[in-house]
Amino acid sequence: MEFKRNILITGGAGFIGSHVVRLFVNKYPEYRIVNLDKLTYAGNLANLKDIEQAPNYVFVRADICDFETVCGIFEKYDIDGVIHLAAESHVDRSIKDPFTFARTNVLGTLSMLQAAKHHWDGKWEGKRFYHISTDEVYGALELTHPEGIHSDISAHEVYGDEFFRETTRYSPHSPYSASKASSDHFVRAFHDTYGMPTIVTNCSNNYGPYQFPEKLIPLFINNIRHRKPLPVYGKGENVRDWLYVEDHARAIDLIFHEGKVAETYNIGGFNEWKNIDLIKVIIKTVDRILGNPEGYSDSLITYVTDRAGHDLRYAIDATKLHRELGWSPSLQFEEGIDKTVRWYLDNQAWMDNITSGEYEKYYEDMYGNR
Ligand code: NAD
Ligand code: TYD
């Protein structure tokens, strides 16, 4: 079968990648979608059960750092577009094991870029290398408007400088964000040096189905369900800007097709929450759905030693994407959290399959028994 486009999505078995793969496979039957994933601890093919038989979907298990293999995949499927999500993604792990982050996020991205350059051989017409990055590369913001942090788009018009913008200088603090920053620079260097048609987007914290339960929201939903402590780092005062994962996938689709080459777009939820306030919303939602009395799980909150170098606040100004391409988040946070909690409670088998002994042991070493 002839396909109109052959798109390589890396990291498609992970959290965000699986939503992007699903969207593209269903929305574009005329495209062949090749999902390249190493299946690390974070990769899970169960995330893609519903589309694995689709005629326009191919899965290849490979390491992005393996340059020869990646070149072979470009060749075999005649790839003309890349959406690069494969990465080590968890800050706590990066603190323990920065080498793995440098290898996958920096060298792996370079290997992808080199393979694309090799295959496209200067014929850039119709090609696209789209790199998915994080707002964490910008560093940390002050808590300047604590009373107004559940911001909406108008706050960004007024207080623009108090948010991360596309022009904000990079200032990564964690090994994770340092590795992502480095990969972003390599992607831009391939545009500036060789003319490769690249795009970079920097997105805020995602939440939703299929997120690995090392991250705050799925971890806490699962712990409440099992009556386990909820480890709040420090005082729970750090602020994150949360975006429903399907809204991120929609933005990626839009930018892949309509974004301008060599541009950067910030993607965010216009939705800042202090961790402790967010945690209270999660507890309330789980208790309500499980039919527990109000306040039933509040006592699970357990303050623990803060994360080393814990960035105080992330907040994205996504007005450029809104203005230029018409994107905005579709879900209100309360609705997104409700959907997310219901999904994890309805999919316990998915959760139980991945909460392996090794995963528990890793965290015991770091923060004590959960
Ligand atoms: P994830 O950890 O859930 O998934 C990462 C995927 O990459 C997994 O399927 C894993 O198997 C695969 N992978 C890891 N190393 C690989 C390698 N060497 N070769 C091939 N595949 C490999 O991550 P996520 O949360 O879905 O994040 C995806 C991307 O989006 C990352 O680049 C991350 O930096 C970025 N991002 C994430 C968030 C967030 O809130 N989760 C926000 C902004 C940007
Ligand atoms: P996380 O989901 O790891 O995302 P990121 O570090 O990329 O923002 O963490 C979100 C916030 O929640 C962050 O401020 C750290 C905090 N946190 C806790 O307080 N306890 C936890 O067990 C985890 C995993 C995170």
Coordinates of C-alpha atoms and ligand atoms in Angstrom, one line a residue:
M1 CA 0.0 0.0 0.0
E2 CA 1.2 3.5 -0.9
F3 CA 1.2 6.0 1.9
K4 CA 1.0 9.8 1.5
R5 CA 3.5 10.3 4.3
N6 CA 5.8 8.1 6.4
I7 CA 6.1 9.5 9.8
L8 CA 8.5 8.2 12.5
I9 CA 7.3 8.8 16.0
T10 CA 9.9 8.0 18.7
G11 CA 8.9 7.1 22.2
G12 CA 5.4 6.1 21.0
A13 CA 5.0 3.5 23.7
G14 CA 5.4 6.0 26.5
F15 CA 2.8 8.4 28.0
I16 CA 2.6 11.3 25.6
G17 CA 3.9 9.3 22.7
S18 CA 1.1 6.8 22.9
H19 CA -1.5 9.6 22.7
V20 CA 0.3 11.1 19.7
V21 CA 0.5 7.7 17.9
R22 CA -3.2 7.0 18.6
L23 CA -4.2 10.4 17.3
F24 CA -2.1 10.1 14.1
V25 CA -3.1 6.5 13.3
N26 CA -6.8 7.2 13.7
K27 CA -6.9 10.6 12.1
Y28 CA -4.6 10.0 9.1
P29 CA -5.2 6.6 7.6
E30 CA -3.3 7.9 4.5
Y31 CA -0.1 8.2 6.6
R32 CA 2.1 5.3 7.7
I33 CA 3.0 5.8 11.4
V34 CA 6.2 4.0 12.5
N35 CA 6.6 3.9 16.2
L36 CA 10.2 3.5 17.3
D37 CA 10.6 2.7 21.0
K38 CA 13.2 0.9 23.1
L39 CA 10.6 -0.2 25.6
T40 CA 12.5 1.0 28.7
Y41 CA 10.7 0.8 32.1
A42 CA 8.5 3.6 30.8
G43 CA 7.5 2.1 27.5
N44 CA 4.4 -0.1 27.5
L45 CA 2.8 -1.6 24.4
A46 CA -0.4 -2.0 26.4
N47 CA -0.8 1.7 26.0
L48 CA -1.5 1.1 22.3
K49 CA -3.7 -2.1 22.3
D50 CA -6.6 -0.4 20.5
I51 CA -4.6 0.5 17.4
E52 CA -1.9 -2.1 17.2
Q53 CA -3.7 -3.9 14.3
A54 CA -4.3 -0.8 12.3
P55 CA -3.0 -1.2 8.7
N56 CA -1.1 2.1 8.8
Y57 CA 0.7 1.3 12.1
V58 CA 4.2 -0.3 12.5
F59 CA 6.0 -0.8 15.7
V60 CA 9.8 -1.2 15.8
R61 CA 11.7 -1.9 19.0
A62 CA 15.0 -0.1 18.8
D63 CA 17.2 2.3 20.7
I64 CA 17.5 5.8 19.3
C65 CA 21.2 5.8 20.3
D66 CA 21.8 2.9 17.8
F67 CA 22.6 5.0 14.8
E68 CA 22.9 2.2 12.3
T69 CA 19.6 0.8 13.2
V70 CA 17.9 4.2 13.1
C71 CA 19.4 4.8 9.6
G72 CA 18.0 1.4 8.6
I73 CA 14.5 2.4 9.8
F74 CA 14.6 5.7 7.8
E75 CA 15.6 3.8 4.7
K76 CA 13.2 0.9 5.1
Y77 CA 10.1 3.1 5.6
D78 CA 11.4 6.2 3.6
I79 CA 10.6 8.5 6.5
D80 CA 9.8 12.1 5.6
G81 CA 8.7 13.4 9.0
V82 CA 9.9 12.8 12.6
I83 CA 8.1 13.5 15.8
H84 CA 10.7 12.9 18.4
L85 CA 9.5 12.1 21.9
A86 CA 11.7 9.3 23.1
A87 CA 13.6 10.4 26.2
E88 CA 14.3 9.6 29.8
S89 CA 11.6 11.9 31.4
H90 CA 11.6 11.7 35.2
V91 CA 13.5 14.4 37.2
D92 CA 14.0 12.1 40.3
R93 CA 15.6 9.4 38.2
S94 CA 17.9 12.0 36.5
I95 CA 19.2 13.0 40.0
K96 CA 20.2 9.4 40.7
D97 CA 21.5 8.5 37.2
P98 CA 22.4 11.5 35.0
F99 CA 24.5 9.4 32.6
T100 CA 21.4 7.6 31.2
F101 CA 19.8 11.0 30.6
A102 CA 22.8 12.4 28.7
R103 CA 23.0 9.2 26.7
T104 CA 19.3 9.0 25.6
N105 CA 18.3 12.6 25.6
V106 CA 21.5 14.2 24.1
L107 CA 23.2 11.4 22.2
G108 CA 20.0 9.8 21.2
T109 CA 18.6 13.0 19.8
L110 CA 21.9 13.6 17.9
S111 CA 21.7 10.1 16.5
M112 CA 18.1 10.8 15.3
L113 CA 19.2 14.1 13.7
Q114 CA 22.2 12.5 12.0
A115 CA 20.1 9.7 10.6
A116 CA 17.5 12.2 9.3
K117 CA 20.2 14.3 7.7
H118 CA 21.8 11.2 6.2
H119 CA 18.5 9.9 4.7
W120 CA 17.2 13.3 3.5
D121 CA 20.6 14.2 2.1
G122 CA 20.0 17.9 1.7
K123 CA 16.6 17.4 0.0
W124 CA 14.6 19.3 2.7
E125 CA 11.5 20.0 0.7
G126 CA 8.5 18.4 2.5
K127 CA 10.6 17.1 5.3
R128 CA 10.2 17.9 9.0
F129 CA 12.0 17.1 12.2
Y130 CA 9.8 18.0 15.2
H131 CA 11.4 17.7 18.6
I132 CA 9.2 17.6 21.7
S133 CA 10.7 19.3 24.7
T134 CA 9.8 20.6 28.1
D135 CA 9.3 24.0 29.9
E136 CA 11.9 22.8 32.5
V137 CA 14.7 24.0 30.2
Y138 CA 13.8 27.6 31.2
G139 CA 14.6 27.0 34.9
A140 CA 12.4 28.2 37.7
L141 CA 10.1 31.2 38.1
E142 CA 9.3 33.2 41.3
L143 CA 5.9 33.0 42.9
T144 CA 5.0 36.5 42.0
H145 CA 1.2 36.3 41.9
P146 CA 0.3 33.6 44.5
E147 CA -3.3 34.9 44.6
G148 CA -3.8 34.5 40.9
I149 CA -2.0 31.5 39.9
H150 CA -5.0 29.6 38.4
S151 CA -4.3 31.8 35.5
D152 CA -6.2 32.0 32.3
I153 CA -5.1 33.4 29.0
S154 CA -5.8 37.1 30.0
A155 CA -3.2 36.8 32.8
H156 CA -0.6 36.0 30.2
E157 CA -1.4 39.2 28.3
V158 CA -1.1 41.2 31.5
Y159 CA 1.8 39.5 33.3
G160 CA 3.7 38.2 30.2
D161 CA 7.2 38.5 31.7
E162 CA 6.3 36.4 34.7
F163 CA 5.8 33.4 32.5
F164 CA 8.2 31.3 30.4
R165 CA 8.1 32.7 26.8
E166 CA 9.7 31.4 23.7
T167 CA 12.4 34.1 24.2
T168 CA 13.1 33.2 27.8
R169 CA 16.8 32.4 28.3
Y170 CA 17.6 28.7 29.0
S171 CA 18.6 28.0 32.6
P172 CA 18.1 24.3 33.3
H173 CA 18.7 23.1 36.9
S174 CA 18.2 19.3 37.0
P175 CA 20.1 16.7 35.0
Y176 CA 16.8 16.0 33.2
S177 CA 16.3 19.6 32.1
A178 CA 20.0 20.0 31.3
S179 CA 19.8 17.0 29.0
K180 CA 16.6 18.3 27.3
A181 CA 18.1 21.8 26.9
S182 CA 21.2 20.3 25.2
S183 CA 19.0 18.3 22.9
D184 CA 17.0 21.4 22.0
H185 CA 20.2 23.2 21.1
F186 CA 21.3 20.3 18.9
V187 CA 18.0 20.4 17.0
R188 CA 18.3 24.1 16.4
A189 CA 22.0 23.7 15.4
F190 CA 20.9 21.2 12.7
H191 CA 18.6 23.9 11.3
D192 CA 21.1 26.7 11.5
T193 CA 24.1 24.6 10.2
Y194 CA 22.6 22.3 7.6
G195 CA 19.2 23.9 6.9
M196 CA 17.2 20.9 8.3
P197 CA 13.5 21.9 8.7
T198 CA 13.2 21.6 12.4
I199 CA 10.6 22.7 15.0
V200 CA 10.9 22.6 18.8
T201 CA 8.1 22.9 21.3
N202 CA 8.4 23.3 25.0
C203 CA 5.4 22.0 27.0
S204 CA 4.3 22.2 30.6
N205 CA 3.4 19.2 32.9
N206 CA 1.1 16.8 31.2
Y207 CA -1.5 14.6 33.0
G208 CA -4.0 12.0 31.8
P209 CA -4.3 8.2 31.1
Y210 CA -1.3 6.0 30.6
Q211 CA 1.2 8.1 32.6
F212 CA 3.8 6.0 34.4
P213 CA 3.1 6.0 38.1
E214 CA 6.3 7.6 39.2
K215 CA 4.8 10.9 38.3
L216 CA 2.8 12.9 40.8
I217 CA -0.8 12.4 39.6
P218 CA -1.0 8.7 38.8
L219 CA 1.3 7.8 41.7
F220 CA -1.0 9.6 44.2
I221 CA -4.2 8.2 42.7
N222 CA -2.8 4.7 43.0
N223 CA -1.5 5.3 46.5
I224 CA -4.9 6.7 47.7
R225 CA -6.5 3.6 46.3
H226 CA -4.1 1.4 48.2
R227 CA -4.2 3.5 51.4
K228 CA -0.5 4.3 51.1
P229 CA 1.2 7.5 52.1
L230 CA 1.3 10.4 49.7
P231 CA 4.9 11.7 49.7
V232 CA 4.7 15.5 49.3
Y233 CA 8.2 17.0 48.6
G234 CA 9.2 19.9 50.9
K235 CA 6.2 22.0 51.9
G236 CA 4.2 21.2 48.7
E237 CA 4.5 24.9 47.7
N238 CA 6.0 24.3 44.2
V239 CA 3.8 25.3 41.3
R240 CA 3.3 23.4 38.1
D241 CA 1.2 24.3 35.0
W242 CA -0.9 21.3 34.1
L243 CA -2.1 20.3 30.6
Y244 CA -4.4 17.4 29.7
V245 CA -2.3 15.0 27.5
E246 CA -4.8 14.9 24.6
D247 CA -4.6 18.7 24.4
H248 CA -0.8 18.3 24.0
A249 CA -1.3 15.7 21.3
R250 CA -3.7 18.0 19.5
A251 CA -1.1 20.8 19.7
I252 CA 1.6 18.5 18.3
D253 CA -0.7 17.5 15.4
L254 CA -1.3 21.2 14.6
I255 CA 2.3 22.3 14.9
F256 CA 3.6 19.3 12.9
H257 CA 1.3 20.3 10.0
E258 CA 1.1 24.1 10.3
G259 CA 4.0 25.3 12.5
K260 CA 6.7 27.4 10.9
V261 CA 10.1 25.8 10.3
A262 CA 12.8 26.9 12.8
E263 CA 10.2 28.3 15.2
T264 CA 9.8 27.4 18.8
Y265 CA 6.3 27.2 20.4
N266 CA 5.5 27.0 24.0
I267 CA 2.6 24.8 25.0
G268 CA 0.9 25.1 28.3
G269 CA -2.4 24.7 30.2
F270 CA -2.9 28.3 31.5
N271 CA -3.5 26.2 34.6
E272 CA -1.1 26.7 37.5
W273 CA -1.5 24.7 40.7
K274 CA 0.5 24.6 43.9
N275 CA 1.3 21.0 44.5
I276 CA -0.5 20.8 47.9
D277 CA -3.7 22.3 46.4
L278 CA -3.6 19.9 43.5
I279 CA -3.0 17.0 45.8
K280 CA -6.1 18.0 47.8
V281 CA -8.2 18.1 44.6
I282 CA -6.9 14.6 43.7
I283 CA -7.8 13.3 47.2
K284 CA -11.2 14.8 47.0
T285 CA -11.9 13.4 43.6
V286 CA -10.8 9.9 44.4
D287 CA -12.7 9.9 47.7
R288 CA -15.8 11.1 45.9
I289 CA -15.6 8.6 43.1
L290 CA -14.9 5.7 45.5
G291 CA -17.8 6.8 47.8
N292 CA -15.6 7.6 50.7
P293 CA -16.6 10.3 53.2
E294 CA -15.1 13.7 52.6
G295 CA -11.7 14.0 54.2
Y296 CA -11.3 10.2 54.4
S297 CA -7.8 10.2 52.7
D298 CA -6.4 13.5 53.9
S299 CA -4.3 11.8 56.6
L300 CA -2.3 10.0 53.8
I301 CA -0.5 13.3 53.1
T302 CA 3.1 12.8 54.3
Y303 CA 5.6 15.6 54.0
V304 CA 9.0 14.2 53.0
T305 CA 12.5 15.6 52.2
D306 CA 12.4 18.0 49.3
R307 CA 13.7 17.0 45.9
A308 CA 17.3 18.3 45.4
G309 CA 17.3 21.5 43.4
H310 CA 13.4 21.5 43.3
D311 CA 12.3 24.2 40.8
L312 CA 9.8 26.5 42.5
R313 CA 7.4 27.4 39.7
Y314 CA 6.9 26.5 36.1
A315 CA 4.3 28.5 34.1
I316 CA 4.1 28.8 30.3
D317 CA 2.9 31.7 28.2
A318 CA 1.3 29.8 25.3
T319 CA -0.2 32.9 23.7
K320 CA 2.0 32.6 20.6
L321 CA 0.5 29.2 19.8
H322 CA -2.9 30.6 20.5
R323 CA -2.4 33.7 18.4
E324 CA -0.6 32.1 15.4
L325 CA -2.2 28.7 15.1
G326 CA -5.5 29.1 17.1
W327 CA -4.7 26.4 19.7
S328 CA -6.0 26.5 23.2
P329 CA -6.6 23.8 25.8
S330 CA -10.1 22.2 25.5
L331 CA -10.6 20.8 29.0
Q332 CA -11.2 22.6 32.2
F333 CA -8.9 21.2 34.9
E334 CA -11.7 19.9 37.1
E335 CA -13.1 18.0 34.2
G336 CA -9.6 16.7 33.2
I337 CA -8.8 15.5 36.7
D338 CA -12.2 13.8 37.0
K339 CA -11.6 12.0 33.7
T340 CA -8.1 11.0 34.7
V341 CA -9.0 9.7 38.2
R342 CA -11.8 7.6 36.7
W343 CA -9.5 6.2 34.1
Y344 CA -6.9 5.0 36.6
L345 CA -9.6 3.6 38.9
D346 CA -11.2 1.8 36.0
N347 CA -7.8 0.4 34.7
Q348 CA -6.3 -1.1 37.8
A349 CA -5.0 -4.0 35.7
W350 CA -2.9 -1.6 33.6
M351 CA -1.6 -0.1 36.8
D352 CA -0.9 -3.4 38.6
N353 CA 1.1 -4.7 35.6
I354 CA 3.6 -1.9 35.7
T355 CA 4.1 -1.4 39.4
S356 CA 6.8 -4.0 39.5
G357 CA 9.2 -5.0 42.3
E358 CA 12.1 -3.2 40.6
Y359 CA 10.1 0.1 40.5
E360 CA 9.3 -0.2 44.2
K361 CA 12.9 -1.0 45.1
Y362 CA 14.1 2.1 43.2
Y363 CA 12.0 4.4 45.2
E364 CA 12.7 2.7 48.5
D365 CA 16.4 3.5 47.9
M366 CA 15.6 7.1 47.2
Y367 CA 12.7 8.1 49.5
G368 CA 12.0 5.2 51.7
N369 CA 9.2 2.7 51.5
R370 CA 6.0 4.0 49.9
Ligands
NAD1 P1 7.7 8.6 29.1 O1 8.9 8.4 30.0 O2 6.4 8.2 29.5 O3 8.0 7.8 27.7 C1 9.3 7.8 27.1 C2 9.3 6.8 26.0 O4 10.6 6.8 25.4 C3 9.1 5.3 26.6 O5 8.2 4.6 25.8 C4 10.5 4.8 26.4 O6 10.5 3.3 26.2 C5 11.1 5.5 25.2 N1 12.5 5.5 25.3 C6 13.3 5.9 26.3 N2 14.6 5.8 25.9 C7 14.6 5.4 24.6 C8 15.7 5.1 23.7 N3 17.0 5.2 24.1 N4 15.3 4.7 22.5 C9 14.0 4.5 22.1 N5 13.0 4.8 23.0 C10 13.3 5.2 24.2 O7 7.8 10.1 28.7 P2 6.6 11.2 28.4 O8 6.2 11.8 29.7 O9 5.7 10.6 27.5 O10 7.5 12.3 27.6 C11 7.7 12.2 26.2 C12 8.5 13.4 25.8 O11 7.8 14.6 26.1 C13 9.9 13.5 26.4 O12 10.7 13.9 25.4 C14 9.7 14.5 27.5 O13 10.9 15.2 27.7 C15 8.6 15.4 26.8 N6 7.8 16.2 27.8 C16 7.1 15.5 28.8 C17 6.3 16.2 29.6 C18 5.5 15.5 30.7 O14 4.8 16.2 31.5 N7 5.5 14.2 30.8 C19 6.1 17.6 29.5 C20 6.8 18.2 28.4 C21 7.6 17.5 27.6
TYD2 P1 6.5 15.2 38.6 O1 5.2 14.6 38.3 O2 7.7 14.3 38.9 O3 6.9 16.2 37.4 P2 8.1 17.3 37.3 O4 9.1 17.1 38.3 O5 8.6 17.1 35.9 O6 7.4 18.7 37.4 O7 6.3 16.2 39.8 C1 5.4 17.2 39.8 C2 5.5 18.0 41.1 O8 5.2 17.2 42.2 C3 7.0 18.4 41.4 O9 7.0 19.7 42.0 C4 7.5 17.4 42.4 C5 6.3 17.0 43.1 N1 6.2 15.6 43.6 C6 5.9 15.4 45.0 O10 5.7 16.3 45.8 N2 5.9 14.1 45.4 C7 6.1 13.0 44.5 O11 6.1 11.8 44.9 C8 6.3 13.3 43.1 C9 6.6 12.2 42.1 C10 6.4 14.6 42.7

